[in-house]
Coordinates of C-alpha atoms in Angstrom, one line a residue:
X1 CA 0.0 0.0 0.0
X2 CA 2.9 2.4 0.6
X3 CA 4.6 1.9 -2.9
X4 CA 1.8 3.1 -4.6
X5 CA 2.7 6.3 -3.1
X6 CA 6.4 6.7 -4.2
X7 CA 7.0 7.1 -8.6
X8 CA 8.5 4.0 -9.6
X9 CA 12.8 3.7 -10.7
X10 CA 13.8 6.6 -13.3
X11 CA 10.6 8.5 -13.3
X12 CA 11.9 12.4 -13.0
X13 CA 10.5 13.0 -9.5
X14 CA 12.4 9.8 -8.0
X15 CA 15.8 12.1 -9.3
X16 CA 14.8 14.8 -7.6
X17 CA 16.8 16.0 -4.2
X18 CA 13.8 16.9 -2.5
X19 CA 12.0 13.1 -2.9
X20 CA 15.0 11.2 -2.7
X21 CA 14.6 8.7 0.3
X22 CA 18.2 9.8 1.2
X23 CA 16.9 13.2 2.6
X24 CA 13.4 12.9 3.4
X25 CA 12.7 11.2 7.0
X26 CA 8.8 10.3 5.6
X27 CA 7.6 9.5 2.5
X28 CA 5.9 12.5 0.4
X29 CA 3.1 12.2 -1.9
X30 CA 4.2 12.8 -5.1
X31 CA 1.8 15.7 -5.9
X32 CA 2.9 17.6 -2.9
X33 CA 6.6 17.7 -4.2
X34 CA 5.4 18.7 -7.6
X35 CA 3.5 21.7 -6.5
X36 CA 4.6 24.9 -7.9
X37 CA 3.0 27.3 -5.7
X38 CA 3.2 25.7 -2.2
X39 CA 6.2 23.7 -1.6
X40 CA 5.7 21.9 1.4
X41 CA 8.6 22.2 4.1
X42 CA 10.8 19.2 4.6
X43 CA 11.2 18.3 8.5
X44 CA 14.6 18.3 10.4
X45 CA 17.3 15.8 10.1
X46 CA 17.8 12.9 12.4
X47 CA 20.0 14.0 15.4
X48 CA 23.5 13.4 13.6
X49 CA 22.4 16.1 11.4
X50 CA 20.6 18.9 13.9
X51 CA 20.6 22.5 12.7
X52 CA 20.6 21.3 8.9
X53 CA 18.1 22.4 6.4
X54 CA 17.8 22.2 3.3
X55 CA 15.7 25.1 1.3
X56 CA 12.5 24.3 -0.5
X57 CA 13.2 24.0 -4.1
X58 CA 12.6 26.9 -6.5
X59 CA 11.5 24.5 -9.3
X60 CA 10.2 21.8 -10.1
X61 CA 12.3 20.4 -12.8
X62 CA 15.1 18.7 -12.1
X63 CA 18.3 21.0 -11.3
X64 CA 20.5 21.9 -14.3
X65 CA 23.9 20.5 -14.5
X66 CA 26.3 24.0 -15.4
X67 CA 25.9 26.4 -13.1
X68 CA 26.2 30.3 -15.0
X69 CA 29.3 32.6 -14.0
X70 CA 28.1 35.4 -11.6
X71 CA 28.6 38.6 -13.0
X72 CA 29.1 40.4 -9.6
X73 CA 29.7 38.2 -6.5
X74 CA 28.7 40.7 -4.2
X75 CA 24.9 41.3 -5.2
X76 CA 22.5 39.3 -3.2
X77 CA 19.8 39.4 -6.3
X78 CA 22.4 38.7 -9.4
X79 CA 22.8 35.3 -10.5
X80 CA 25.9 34.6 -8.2
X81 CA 23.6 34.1 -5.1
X82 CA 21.4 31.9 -6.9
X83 CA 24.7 29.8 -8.6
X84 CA 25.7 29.9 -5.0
X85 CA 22.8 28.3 -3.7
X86 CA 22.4 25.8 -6.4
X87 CA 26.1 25.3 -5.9
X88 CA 25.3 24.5 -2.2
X89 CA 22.2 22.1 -2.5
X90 CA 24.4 20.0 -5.0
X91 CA 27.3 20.1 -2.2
X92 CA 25.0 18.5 0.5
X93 CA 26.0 15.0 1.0
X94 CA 24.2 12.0 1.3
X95 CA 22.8 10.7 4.7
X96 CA 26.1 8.6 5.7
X97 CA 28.4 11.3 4.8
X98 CA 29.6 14.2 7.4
X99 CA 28.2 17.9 6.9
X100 CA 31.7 19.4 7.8
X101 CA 32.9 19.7 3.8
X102 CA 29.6 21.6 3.4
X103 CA 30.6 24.3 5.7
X104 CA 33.7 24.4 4.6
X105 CA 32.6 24.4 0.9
X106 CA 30.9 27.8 1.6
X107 CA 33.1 29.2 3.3
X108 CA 35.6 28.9 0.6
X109 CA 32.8 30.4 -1.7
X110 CA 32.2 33.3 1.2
X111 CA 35.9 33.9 1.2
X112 CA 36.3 33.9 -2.8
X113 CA 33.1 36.9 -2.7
X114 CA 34.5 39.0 0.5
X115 CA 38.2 39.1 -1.4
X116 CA 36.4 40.0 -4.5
X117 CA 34.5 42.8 -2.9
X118 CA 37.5 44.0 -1.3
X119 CA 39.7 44.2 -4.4
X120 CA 36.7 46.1 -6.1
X121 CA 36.7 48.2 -3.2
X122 CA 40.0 49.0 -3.0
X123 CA 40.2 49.9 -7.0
X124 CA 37.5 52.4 -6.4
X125 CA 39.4 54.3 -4.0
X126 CA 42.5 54.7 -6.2
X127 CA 40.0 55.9 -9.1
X128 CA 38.8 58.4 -6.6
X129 CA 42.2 59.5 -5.2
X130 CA 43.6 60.3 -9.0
X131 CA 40.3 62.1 -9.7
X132 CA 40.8 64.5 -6.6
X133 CA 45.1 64.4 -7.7
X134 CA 43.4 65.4 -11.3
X135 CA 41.3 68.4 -10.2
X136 CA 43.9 69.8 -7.6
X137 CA 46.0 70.1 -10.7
X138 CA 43.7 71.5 -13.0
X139 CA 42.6 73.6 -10.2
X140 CA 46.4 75.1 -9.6
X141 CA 47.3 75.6 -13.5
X142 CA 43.8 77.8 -13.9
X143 CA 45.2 79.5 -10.7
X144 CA 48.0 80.3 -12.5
X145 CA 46.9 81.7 -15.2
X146 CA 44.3 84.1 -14.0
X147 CA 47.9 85.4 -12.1
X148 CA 50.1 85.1 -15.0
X149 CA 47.3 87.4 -17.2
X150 CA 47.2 90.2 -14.0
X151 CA 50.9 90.1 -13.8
X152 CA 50.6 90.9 -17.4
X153 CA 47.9 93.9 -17.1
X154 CA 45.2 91.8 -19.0
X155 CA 42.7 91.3 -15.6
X156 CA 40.7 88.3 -16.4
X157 CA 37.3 89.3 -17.4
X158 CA 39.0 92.0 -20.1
X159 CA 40.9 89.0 -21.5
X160 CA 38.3 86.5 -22.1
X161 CA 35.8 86.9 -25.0
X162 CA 31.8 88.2 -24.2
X163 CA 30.6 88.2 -27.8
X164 CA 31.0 85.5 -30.4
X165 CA 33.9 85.9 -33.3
X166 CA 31.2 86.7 -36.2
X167 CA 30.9 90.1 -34.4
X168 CA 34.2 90.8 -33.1
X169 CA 35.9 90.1 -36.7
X170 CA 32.7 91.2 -38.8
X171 CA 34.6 94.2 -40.8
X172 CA 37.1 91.4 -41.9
X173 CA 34.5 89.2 -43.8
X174 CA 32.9 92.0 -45.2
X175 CA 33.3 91.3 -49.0
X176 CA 34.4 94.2 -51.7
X177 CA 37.0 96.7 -51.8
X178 CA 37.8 97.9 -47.9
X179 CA 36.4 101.5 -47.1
X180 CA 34.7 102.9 -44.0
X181 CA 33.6 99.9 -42.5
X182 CA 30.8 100.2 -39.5
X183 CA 31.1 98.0 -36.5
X184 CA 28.4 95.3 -36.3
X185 CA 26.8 96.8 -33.3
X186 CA 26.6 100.5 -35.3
X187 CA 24.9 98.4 -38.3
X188 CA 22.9 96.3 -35.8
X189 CA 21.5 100.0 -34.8
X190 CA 21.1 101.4 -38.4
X191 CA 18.5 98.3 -39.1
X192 CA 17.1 99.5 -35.9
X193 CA 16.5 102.9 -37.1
X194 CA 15.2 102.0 -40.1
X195 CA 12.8 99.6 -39.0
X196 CA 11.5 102.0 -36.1
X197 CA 11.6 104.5 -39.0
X198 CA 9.3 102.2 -41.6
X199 CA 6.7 101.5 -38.1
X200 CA 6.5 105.6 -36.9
X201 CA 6.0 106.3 -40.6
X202 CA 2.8 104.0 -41.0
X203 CA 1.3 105.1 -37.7
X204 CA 2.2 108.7 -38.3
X205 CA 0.9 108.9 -42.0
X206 CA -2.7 107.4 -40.5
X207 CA -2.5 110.0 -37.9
X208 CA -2.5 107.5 -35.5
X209 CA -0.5 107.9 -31.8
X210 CA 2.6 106.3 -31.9
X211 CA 3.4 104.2 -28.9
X212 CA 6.7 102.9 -27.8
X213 CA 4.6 99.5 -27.5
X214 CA 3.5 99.5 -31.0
X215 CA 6.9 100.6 -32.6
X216 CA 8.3 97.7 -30.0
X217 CA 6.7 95.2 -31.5
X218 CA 6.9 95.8 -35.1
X219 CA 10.3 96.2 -35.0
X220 CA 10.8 93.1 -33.4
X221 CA 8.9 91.5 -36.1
X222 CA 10.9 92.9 -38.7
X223 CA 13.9 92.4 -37.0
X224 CA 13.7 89.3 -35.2
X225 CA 15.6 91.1 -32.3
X226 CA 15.0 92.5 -29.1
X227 CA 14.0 96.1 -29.3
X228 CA 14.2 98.0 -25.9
X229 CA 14.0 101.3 -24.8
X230 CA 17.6 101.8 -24.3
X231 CA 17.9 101.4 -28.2
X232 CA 15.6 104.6 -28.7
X233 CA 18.2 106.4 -26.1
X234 CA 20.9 105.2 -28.6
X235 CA 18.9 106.1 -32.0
X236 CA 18.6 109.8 -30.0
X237 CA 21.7 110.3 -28.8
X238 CA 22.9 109.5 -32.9
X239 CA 20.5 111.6 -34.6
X240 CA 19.1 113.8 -32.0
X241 CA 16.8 115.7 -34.5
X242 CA 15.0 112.3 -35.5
X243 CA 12.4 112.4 -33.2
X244 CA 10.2 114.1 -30.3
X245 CA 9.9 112.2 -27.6
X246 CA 7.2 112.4 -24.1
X247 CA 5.0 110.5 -21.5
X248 CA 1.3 110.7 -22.2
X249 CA -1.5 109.1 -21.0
X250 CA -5.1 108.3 -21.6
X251 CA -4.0 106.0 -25.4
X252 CA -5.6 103.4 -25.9
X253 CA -3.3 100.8 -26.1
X254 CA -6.0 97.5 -26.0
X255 CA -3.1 95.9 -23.7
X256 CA -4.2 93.9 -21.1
X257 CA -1.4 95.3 -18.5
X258 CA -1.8 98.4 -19.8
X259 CA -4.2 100.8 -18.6
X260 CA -6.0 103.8 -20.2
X261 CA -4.8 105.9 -17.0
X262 CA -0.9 105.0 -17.1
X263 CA 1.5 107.1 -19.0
X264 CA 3.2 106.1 -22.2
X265 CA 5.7 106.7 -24.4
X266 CA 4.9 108.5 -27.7
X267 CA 7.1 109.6 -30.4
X268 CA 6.4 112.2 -33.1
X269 CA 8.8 112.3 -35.8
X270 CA 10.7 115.9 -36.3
X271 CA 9.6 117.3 -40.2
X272 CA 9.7 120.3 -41.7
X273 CA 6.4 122.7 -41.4
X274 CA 4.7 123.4 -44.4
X275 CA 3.2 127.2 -44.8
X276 CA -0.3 126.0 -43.4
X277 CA 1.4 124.6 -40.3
X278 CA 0.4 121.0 -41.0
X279 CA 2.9 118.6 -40.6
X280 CA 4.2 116.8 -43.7
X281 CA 3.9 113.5 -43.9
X282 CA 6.9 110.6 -44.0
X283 CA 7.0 109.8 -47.4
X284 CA 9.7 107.6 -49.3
X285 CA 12.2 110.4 -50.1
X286 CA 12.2 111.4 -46.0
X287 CA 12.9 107.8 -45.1
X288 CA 15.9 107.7 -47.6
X289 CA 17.2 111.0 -46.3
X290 CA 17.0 110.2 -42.5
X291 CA 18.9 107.1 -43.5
X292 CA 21.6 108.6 -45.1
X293 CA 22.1 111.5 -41.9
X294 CA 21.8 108.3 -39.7
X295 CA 24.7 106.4 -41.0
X296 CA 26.9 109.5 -41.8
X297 CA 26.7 110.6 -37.8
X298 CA 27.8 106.7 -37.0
X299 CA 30.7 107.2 -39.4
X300 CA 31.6 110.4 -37.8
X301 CA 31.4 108.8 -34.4
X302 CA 34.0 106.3 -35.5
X303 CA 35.8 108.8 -37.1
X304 CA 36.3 110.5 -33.6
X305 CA 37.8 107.1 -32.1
X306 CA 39.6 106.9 -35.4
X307 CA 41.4 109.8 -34.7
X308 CA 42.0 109.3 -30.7
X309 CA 43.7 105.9 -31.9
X310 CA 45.8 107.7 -34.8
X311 CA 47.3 110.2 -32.3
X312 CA 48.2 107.2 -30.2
X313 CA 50.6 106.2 -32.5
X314 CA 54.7 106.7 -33.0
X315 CA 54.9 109.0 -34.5
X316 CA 51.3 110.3 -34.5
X317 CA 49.2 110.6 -37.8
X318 CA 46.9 113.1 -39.0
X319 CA 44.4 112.6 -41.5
X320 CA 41.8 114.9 -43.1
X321 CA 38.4 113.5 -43.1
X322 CA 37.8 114.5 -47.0
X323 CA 40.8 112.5 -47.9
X324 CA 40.1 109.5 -45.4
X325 CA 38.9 106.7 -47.3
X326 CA 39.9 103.1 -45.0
X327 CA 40.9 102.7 -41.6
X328 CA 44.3 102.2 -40.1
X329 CA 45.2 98.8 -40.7
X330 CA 45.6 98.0 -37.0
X331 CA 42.5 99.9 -35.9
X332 CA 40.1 97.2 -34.7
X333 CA 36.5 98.9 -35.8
X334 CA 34.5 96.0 -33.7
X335 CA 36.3 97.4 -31.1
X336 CA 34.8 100.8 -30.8
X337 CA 33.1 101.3 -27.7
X338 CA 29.3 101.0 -27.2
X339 CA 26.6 104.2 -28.0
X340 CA 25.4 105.6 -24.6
X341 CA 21.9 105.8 -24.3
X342 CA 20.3 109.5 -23.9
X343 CA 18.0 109.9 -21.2
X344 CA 14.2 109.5 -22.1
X345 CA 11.1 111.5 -20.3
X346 CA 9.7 109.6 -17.6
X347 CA 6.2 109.5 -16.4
X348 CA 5.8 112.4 -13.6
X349 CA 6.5 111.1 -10.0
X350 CA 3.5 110.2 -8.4
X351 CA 3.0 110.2 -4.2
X352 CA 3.6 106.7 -3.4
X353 CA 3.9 105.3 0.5
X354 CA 7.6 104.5 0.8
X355 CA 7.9 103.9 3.7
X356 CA 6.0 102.7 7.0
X357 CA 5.9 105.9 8.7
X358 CA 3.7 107.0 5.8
X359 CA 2.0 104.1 5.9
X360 CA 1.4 104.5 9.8
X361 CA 0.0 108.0 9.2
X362 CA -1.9 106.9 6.3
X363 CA -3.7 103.9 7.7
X364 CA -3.8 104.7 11.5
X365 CA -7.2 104.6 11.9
X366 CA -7.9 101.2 9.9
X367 CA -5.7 99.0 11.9
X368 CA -5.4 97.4 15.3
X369 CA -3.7 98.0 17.5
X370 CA -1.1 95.3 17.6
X371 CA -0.5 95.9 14.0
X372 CA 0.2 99.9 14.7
X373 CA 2.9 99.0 17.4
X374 CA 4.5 96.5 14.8
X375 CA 5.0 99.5 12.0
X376 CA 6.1 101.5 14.9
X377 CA 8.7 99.3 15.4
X378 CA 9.9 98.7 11.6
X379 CA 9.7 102.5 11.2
X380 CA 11.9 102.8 14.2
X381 CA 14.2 100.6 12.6
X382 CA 14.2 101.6 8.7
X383 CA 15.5 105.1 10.6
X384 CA 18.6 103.9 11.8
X385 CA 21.1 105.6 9.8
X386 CA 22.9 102.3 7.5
X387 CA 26.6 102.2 7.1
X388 CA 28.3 103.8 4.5
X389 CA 29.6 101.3 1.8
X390 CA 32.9 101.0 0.9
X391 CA 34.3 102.7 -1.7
X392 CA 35.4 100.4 -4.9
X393 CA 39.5 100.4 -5.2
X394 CA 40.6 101.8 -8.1
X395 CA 42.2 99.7 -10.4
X396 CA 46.2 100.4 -11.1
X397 CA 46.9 102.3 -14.0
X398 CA 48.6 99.6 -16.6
X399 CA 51.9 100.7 -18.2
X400 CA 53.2 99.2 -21.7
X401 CA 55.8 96.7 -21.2
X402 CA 59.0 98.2 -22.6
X403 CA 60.0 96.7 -26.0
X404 CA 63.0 94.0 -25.2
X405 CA 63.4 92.5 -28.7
X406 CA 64.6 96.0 -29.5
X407 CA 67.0 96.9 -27.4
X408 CA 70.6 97.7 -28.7
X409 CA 69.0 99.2 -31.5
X410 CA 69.8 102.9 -32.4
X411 CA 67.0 105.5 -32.1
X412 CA 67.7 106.8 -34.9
X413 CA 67.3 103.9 -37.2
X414 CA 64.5 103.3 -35.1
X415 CA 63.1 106.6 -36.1
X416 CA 63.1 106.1 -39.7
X417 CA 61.2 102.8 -39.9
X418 CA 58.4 104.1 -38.0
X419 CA 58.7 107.6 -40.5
X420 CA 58.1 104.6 -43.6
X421 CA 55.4 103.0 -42.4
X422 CA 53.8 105.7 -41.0
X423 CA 54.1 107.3 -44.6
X424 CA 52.9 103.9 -45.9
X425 CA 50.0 103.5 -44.0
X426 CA 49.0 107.1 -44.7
X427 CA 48.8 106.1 -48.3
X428 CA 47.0 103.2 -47.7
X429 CA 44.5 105.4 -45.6
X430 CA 43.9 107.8 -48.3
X431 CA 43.9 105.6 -51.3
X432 CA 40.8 105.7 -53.6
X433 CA 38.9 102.8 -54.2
X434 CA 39.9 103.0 -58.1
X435 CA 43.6 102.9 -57.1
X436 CA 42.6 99.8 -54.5
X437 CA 41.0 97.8 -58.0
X438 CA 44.0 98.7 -60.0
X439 CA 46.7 97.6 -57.4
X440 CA 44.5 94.1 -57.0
X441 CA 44.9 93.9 -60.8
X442 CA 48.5 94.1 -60.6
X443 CA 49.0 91.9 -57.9
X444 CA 47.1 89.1 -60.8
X445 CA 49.3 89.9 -63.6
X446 CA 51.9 87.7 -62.9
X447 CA 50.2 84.3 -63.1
X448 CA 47.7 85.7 -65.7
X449 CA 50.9 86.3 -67.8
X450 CA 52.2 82.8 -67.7
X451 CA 48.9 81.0 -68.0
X452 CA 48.4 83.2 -71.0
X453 CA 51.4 82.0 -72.5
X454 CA 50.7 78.3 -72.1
X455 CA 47.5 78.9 -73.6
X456 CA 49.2 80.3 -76.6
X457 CA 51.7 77.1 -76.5
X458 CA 48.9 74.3 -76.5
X459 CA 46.6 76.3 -79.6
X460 CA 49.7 76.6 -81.5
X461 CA 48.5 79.8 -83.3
X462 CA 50.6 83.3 -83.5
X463 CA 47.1 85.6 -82.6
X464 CA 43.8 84.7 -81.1
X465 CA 40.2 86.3 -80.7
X466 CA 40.0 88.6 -77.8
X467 CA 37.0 86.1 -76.4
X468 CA 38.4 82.7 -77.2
X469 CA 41.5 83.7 -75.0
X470 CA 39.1 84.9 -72.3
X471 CA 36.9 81.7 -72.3
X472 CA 40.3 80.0 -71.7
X473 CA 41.9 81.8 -69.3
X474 CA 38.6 82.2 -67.0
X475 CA 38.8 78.3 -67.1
X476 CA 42.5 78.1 -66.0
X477 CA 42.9 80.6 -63.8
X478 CA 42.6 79.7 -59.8
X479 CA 39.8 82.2 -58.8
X480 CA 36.3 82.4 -60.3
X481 CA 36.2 85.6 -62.8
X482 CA 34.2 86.8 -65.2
X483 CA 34.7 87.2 -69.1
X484 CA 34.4 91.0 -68.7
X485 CA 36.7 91.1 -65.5
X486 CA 39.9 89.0 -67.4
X487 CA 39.3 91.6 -70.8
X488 CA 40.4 94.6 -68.7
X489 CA 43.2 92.2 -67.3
X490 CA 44.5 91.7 -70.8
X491 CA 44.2 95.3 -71.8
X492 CA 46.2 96.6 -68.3
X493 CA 48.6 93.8 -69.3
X494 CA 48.9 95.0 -72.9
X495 CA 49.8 98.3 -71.1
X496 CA 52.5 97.2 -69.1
X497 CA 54.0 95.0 -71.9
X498 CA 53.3 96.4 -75.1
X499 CA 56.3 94.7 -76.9
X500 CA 55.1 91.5 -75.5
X501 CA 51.9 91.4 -75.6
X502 CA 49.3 93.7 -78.1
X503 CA 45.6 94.2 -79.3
X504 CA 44.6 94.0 -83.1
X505 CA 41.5 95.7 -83.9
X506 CA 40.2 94.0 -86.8
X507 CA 37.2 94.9 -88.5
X508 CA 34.4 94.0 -85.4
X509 CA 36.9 91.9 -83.5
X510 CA 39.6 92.3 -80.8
X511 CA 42.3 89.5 -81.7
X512 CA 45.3 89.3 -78.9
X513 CA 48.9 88.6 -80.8
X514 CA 51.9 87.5 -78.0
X515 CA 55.5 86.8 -78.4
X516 CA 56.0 83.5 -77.3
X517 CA 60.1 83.8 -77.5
X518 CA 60.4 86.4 -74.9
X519 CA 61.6 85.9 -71.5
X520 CA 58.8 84.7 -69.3
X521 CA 60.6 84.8 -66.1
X522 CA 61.9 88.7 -66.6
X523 CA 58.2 89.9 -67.7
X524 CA 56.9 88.7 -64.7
X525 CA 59.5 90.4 -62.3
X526 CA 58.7 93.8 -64.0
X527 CA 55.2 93.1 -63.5
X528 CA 56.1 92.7 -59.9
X529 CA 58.7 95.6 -59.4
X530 CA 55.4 97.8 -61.5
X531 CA 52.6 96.8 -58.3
X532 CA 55.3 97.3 -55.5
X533 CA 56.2 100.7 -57.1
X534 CA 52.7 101.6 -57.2
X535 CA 51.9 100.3 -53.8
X536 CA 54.3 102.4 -52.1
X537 CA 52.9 105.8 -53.9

């Protein structure tokens, strides 16, 4: 009657740990052992074996026979603790055998984790030592620096960069021939102008009050930039006659934090009166004009740091404004300081309780008592005369370093390179932009003379039309030029070189004739000898 309640030889169940009659004191039914939900526990060894269990199985397959690495032997829920486990139900011995290699078994596997965990440990801390070692050092080389730049007279904030490089080298990317370049933040207020010039124009041509709100935001539209009122103070202090500027009140605004009641800023443009005493209104040809006096009073104002910078030189330079037509070449235009603002009208100062003595003799008939004795006391206290602050230090004065590269060096010698340049650069400052073209077409002769002579070489013809040779040399030549652009080329260089190279007129077309046995390399130094002459004029 009992076998029936035991699977018979080499069923699964009869392999499993948990049913074997070496570790189980009673039978079990075999539906108990294979329940997967509630494992029932397995009672307590015989007396030989006292304080050994055995855990309930997790499964209730049979156990698999390769046991996966642990990934980390110190986490109780990676698969290390469960290899573990599995590692020590297979290392429980049979009935007859001793439980001491158990124990002994685990605690080779505890020892094998806690030196793991140690060696981990310790690795962590040597990570974390060369990260402090790391940022004590970069922490002492910044220190440095910032000491290094005020030894040097550059303080620290001065020396680093506040606006991006498209603004601070924006006169060097400018494309045509060099003149009286504006810094970007002077153009950046000429757009300003002229939008907030376009705006007042609509509103004042439909007789309509003109806001600061309203010109805000369709400038902003136009502009895509923030338009404030410290840009109006700048547009004023520029072209004072622009505009008419006061606080007013009662405009509708239809603003929901405006109100009807709060003052506003108008502007009224500044025309000419006509006989009747109507104002004109802002036409087309007014918007031109105010334009043009706008950008001439920036030039001027750069003109004026222009000249500051020019007398700073050695020797000093003095040019007239009529014959000024480029900057000094070391001038940095993106340089020139910022426009102050003017000052704008404010609204009128209206009585407002500043204070809680006011407030006290305002209100003391609406409040309690308590409350009185509290604004007593904070009135008491606001009185107190506060400390003076103290004044700001005033930075050093910071003197040039003296030149050391030059030293042995007579004055006089000294004396007449600076005279040179200074003669050179004045040229170069008062050069007209036709003489600019011309000495960039120079500076191109050379190579166009040699690729015109290996053109002539590979056609194998004594003369050639003015436009085949054109075509040609437009597709040699390094930079992209035009057809019309390489024809005045050739003619300068038929100029230069008539007995090398001439034009032939004949009947409607230009043919270009070239000696092919002259000497290319001298032709080319005289072409180089002609721009440096007329460079240094």
């Amino acid at each position: 009657m009992g076998e029936g309640l035991y699977p018979p030889v080499g069923h699964p169940a009869s392999l499993h740990p948990m049913t074997s009659p070496h570790l189980t004191a009673s039978p079990r039914p075999l539906l108990g052992s294979l329940h997967p939900r509630r494992p029932s526990r397995r009672p307590q060894e015989s007396a030989g074996n006292q304080g050994w269990r055995v855990s309930a199985p997790t499964h209730c397959g049979p156990f698999p026979t390769q046991v996966p690495s642990p990934s980390f032997p110190g986490t109780p829920s990676s698969p290390a603790s469960t290899s573990l486990g599995k590692k020590t139900r297979k290392l429980v011995p049979p009935a007859g055998q001793q439980p001491h290699l158990v124990s002994e078994g685990d605690r080779v596997l505890r020892k094998d984790t806690v030196s793991e965990l140690q060696a981990c440990l310790q690795r962590a801390r040597e990570l974390g030592a060369r990260v402090q070692a790391l940022k004590a050092t970069g922490q002492q080389e910044d220190a440095g620096q910032s000491s290094t730049a005020e030894s040097e007279g550059c303080p620290s904030e001065s020396c680093t960069p506040e606006v991006p490089a498209y603004q601070r080298f924006h006169v060097l990317a400018q494309l045509g021939l060099p003149g009286l370049a504006l810094p970007y933040k002077y153009q950046v207020l000429a757009e300003m102008f002229r939008s907030m010039d376009m705006v007042v124009s609509m509103l004042h041509n439909r007789t309509e009050a003109v806001t600061f709100i309203k010109v805000k935001q369709g400038v902003q539209t136009m502009l895509h930039r923030r338009f404030e009122e410290r840009n109006v103070g700048q547009i004023k202090t520029v072209y004072p006659g622009s505009y008419h500027l006061r606080q007013e009140r009662n405009i509708p605004s239809f603003k929901d934090g405006v109100k009807r009641t709060d003052y506003q800023l108008t502007i009224e443009p500044l025309l000419d009166q006509e006989s009747g005493g109507t104002a004109t209104k802002l036409s087309a040809s007014w918007l031109l004009r105010r334009r043009h006096i706008f950008s001439q009073n920036l030039v001027a104002r750069v003109r004026e740091h222009h000249k500051a910078f020019l007398a700073t030189l050695k020797p000093p330079l003095e040019v007239p404004d009529d014959l000024l037509t480029r900057w000094h070449p070391r001038f940095n235009v993106d340089e020139v300081s910022d426009i102050e603002p003017a000052e704008l009208p404010q609204p009128p100062a209206t009585e407002q309780l500043a204070t809680a003595q006011e407030l006290l003799s305002r209100a003391r008939n609406l409040m309690s008592p308590r409350m009185e004795r509290a604004l007593s006391n904070l009135a008491l206290r606001t009185a107190q005369p506060s400390s003076p602050g103290s004044p700001s230090p005033a930075l050093p004065p910071t003197s040039p370093a003296a030149p050391s590269a030059l030293k042995g060096v007579s004055q006089a010698l000294l004396d007449r390179i600076r005279a040179k340049e200074a003669q050179k650069q004045l040229a170069q400052m008062t050069r007209r932009p036709e003489q600019e073209q011309r000495l960039e077409r120079l500076e191109r002769l050379p190579e166009l003379a040699r690729v015109l002579r290996s053109i002539f070489v590979s056609e194998r013809k004594p003369a050639l039309p003015m436009e085949v040779a054109c075509t040609k040399m437009v597709g040699s030549y390094r930079a992209p030029m035009s057809t019309g652009d390489m024809e005045e080329h050739l003619q300068l260089l038929a100029e230069l070189l008539p007995d090398w190279l001439s034009l032939h007129r004949v009947r409607n077309d230009t043919y270009v004739k070239l000696d092919k046995a002259a000497d290319l390399a001298g032709l080319t130094a005289r072409l180089t000898r002609l721009a440096h002459t007329e460079q240094s004029l």
